[in-house]
Amino acid sequence: MPRSSALPRRSVDRRTRMAGIATLVCFAVAAAARVLVDTSTAGFDAPARYTTAAPSGWTAFDTVNVVAVAGASLAGAAVLLFGATLVSALLHHPGRRLPLVIGAVTLVMVLGAVLAGTVASGRTDFAVVTELELLRTALAGLAVASLPAVVLGAVRARARR
């Protein structure tokens, strides 16, 4: 059936929208887990690595570790969903500028990861180095996850010529 001209054409299809929503939810829950772990461990004294006492069952550290593992797993899933969302967007979007935008943003993420790693190498404070390395890892992961979309965009641009 012909489309009515009164209805605007959607620029994002349902699959891409659902993948994007799933990505945002995973990132949000991972960020909430990170905040929960940070606030929970802020009140703890420095934990002893080795103790002579027998283990006493489930502790607060065990709970925090479970939350941290769940948050890290969701962050990994979000990165994979991010890459899938970009590929889905490219497959269903006929525009020529989207691959250029994705490529440019990927390049910025790579440069940001390199810059964060360089800055972290010159620091001596453990907390600052940890945060910068976390940023470096996140940017590098997102850049790697967007590479299939960059390659797909390059292949499609080459095929148009």
XYZ file of C-alpha atoms in Angstrom:
161
model
C 0.000 0.000 0.000
C 1.240 3.494 -0.704
C 2.216 5.554 2.280
C 0.404 8.691 3.148
C 2.577 11.753 2.786
C 1.111 13.100 6.031
C 2.943 10.449 8.036
C 6.654 11.178 8.375
C 9.089 8.432 7.437
C 10.754 6.973 10.509
C 14.505 7.291 10.492
C 14.973 4.452 12.993
C 13.307 1.088 12.611
C 11.886 -0.955 15.480
C 14.832 -3.375 15.740
C 17.346 -0.571 16.012
C 15.216 1.264 18.550
C 14.847 -1.857 20.729
C 18.583 -2.592 20.549
C 19.292 1.018 21.523
C 16.911 0.843 24.477
C 18.465 -2.444 25.629
C 21.903 -0.850 25.342
C 20.878 2.140 27.443
C 19.244 -0.075 30.078
C 22.367 -2.238 30.358
C 24.604 0.830 30.653
C 22.287 2.373 33.256
C 22.189 -0.756 35.422
C 25.975 -1.157 35.106
C 26.470 2.473 36.161
C 24.076 1.995 39.089
C 26.018 -1.096 40.139
C 29.255 0.883 39.974
C 27.794 3.647 42.157
C 26.433 1.079 44.607
C 29.812 -0.643 44.887
C 31.625 2.682 45.345
C 29.237 3.897 48.034
C 29.191 0.529 49.782
C 32.953 0.183 49.962
C 33.529 3.791 51.009
C 32.571 2.963 54.594
C 34.685 -0.184 54.815
C 38.059 -0.117 56.454
C 40.973 -1.314 54.394
C 40.288 -5.021 53.943
C 42.876 -7.509 55.073
C 43.938 -9.819 52.266
C 45.027 -12.588 54.551
C 43.536 -13.565 57.829
C 44.115 -16.343 60.292
C 40.445 -16.594 61.223
C 38.244 -19.181 59.580
C 35.793 -17.915 56.948
C 32.515 -16.978 58.566
C 30.037 -17.375 55.721
C 28.550 -14.679 53.529
C 29.910 -11.190 54.258
C 29.335 -7.660 52.996
C 32.400 -8.026 50.766
C 30.806 -11.038 49.085
C 27.671 -9.020 48.359
C 29.676 -6.123 46.948
C 31.658 -8.545 44.780
C 28.456 -10.057 43.361
C 27.136 -6.582 42.535
C 30.463 -5.646 40.923
C 30.496 -8.804 38.801
C 26.896 -8.233 37.702
C 27.701 -4.609 36.800
C 30.796 -5.591 34.824
C 28.847 -8.271 32.963
C 26.108 -5.814 32.073
C 28.683 -3.277 30.921
C 30.161 -5.903 28.597
C 26.709 -6.775 27.286
C 26.005 -3.083 26.737
C 29.171 -2.688 24.675
C 28.175 -5.628 22.470
C 24.647 -4.247 22.119
C 26.142 -0.861 21.206
C 27.980 -2.427 18.282
C 24.869 -4.340 17.207
C 22.789 -1.164 17.377
C 25.232 0.686 15.126
C 25.247 -2.129 12.570
C 21.440 -2.312 12.643
C 21.195 1.444 12.179
C 23.527 1.304 9.179
C 21.659 -1.597 7.608
C 18.321 0.187 7.814
C 19.377 3.780 7.172
C 19.897 4.809 3.564
C 21.797 8.007 4.359
C 25.383 8.574 3.314
C 26.455 10.684 6.286
C 25.779 8.136 9.036
C 28.874 6.019 8.239
C 30.992 9.179 8.299
C 29.585 10.205 11.673
C 30.154 6.722 13.119
C 33.708 6.696 11.751
C 34.464 10.126 13.182
C 33.066 9.242 16.597
C 35.043 5.990 16.574
C 38.214 7.926 15.812
C 37.473 10.335 18.678
C 36.955 7.378 21.036
C 40.291 5.869 19.981
C 42.078 9.189 20.502
C 40.358 9.590 23.877
C 41.495 6.110 24.935
C 45.070 6.887 23.923
C 44.957 10.219 25.748
C 43.512 8.643 28.914
C 46.218 5.964 28.859
C 48.927 8.565 28.354
C 47.670 10.735 31.197
C 47.311 7.701 33.484
C 50.913 6.669 32.869
C 52.150 9.926 34.360
C 50.067 9.799 37.550
C 51.084 8.377 40.902
C 47.757 8.446 42.767
C 46.218 4.974 42.598
C 42.608 6.203 42.576
C 43.244 8.608 39.682
C 45.104 5.956 37.693
C 42.277 3.480 38.283
C 39.643 5.921 37.048
C 41.685 6.891 33.988
C 42.337 3.257 33.119
C 38.638 2.510 33.479
C 37.889 5.384 31.085
C 40.549 4.130 28.676
C 39.126 0.631 28.715
C 35.564 1.855 28.197
C 36.499 4.093 25.263
C 38.619 1.390 23.640
C 35.833 -1.168 24.075
C 33.244 1.111 22.509
C 35.603 1.910 19.641
C 36.220 -1.771 18.982
C 32.488 -2.503 19.177
C 31.830 0.142 16.526
C 34.403 -1.254 14.088
C 31.944 -3.623 12.351
C 29.698 -0.641 11.635
C 32.661 1.357 10.324
C 33.671 -1.507 8.030
C 30.080 -1.974 6.857
C 29.833 1.736 6.094
C 33.099 1.633 4.146
C 31.990 -1.406 2.146
C 28.640 0.211 1.331
C 30.343 3.470 0.313
C 32.719 1.540 -1.923
C 29.833 -0.345 -3.512
C 28.055 2.937 -4.329
C 30.983 4.168 -6.411
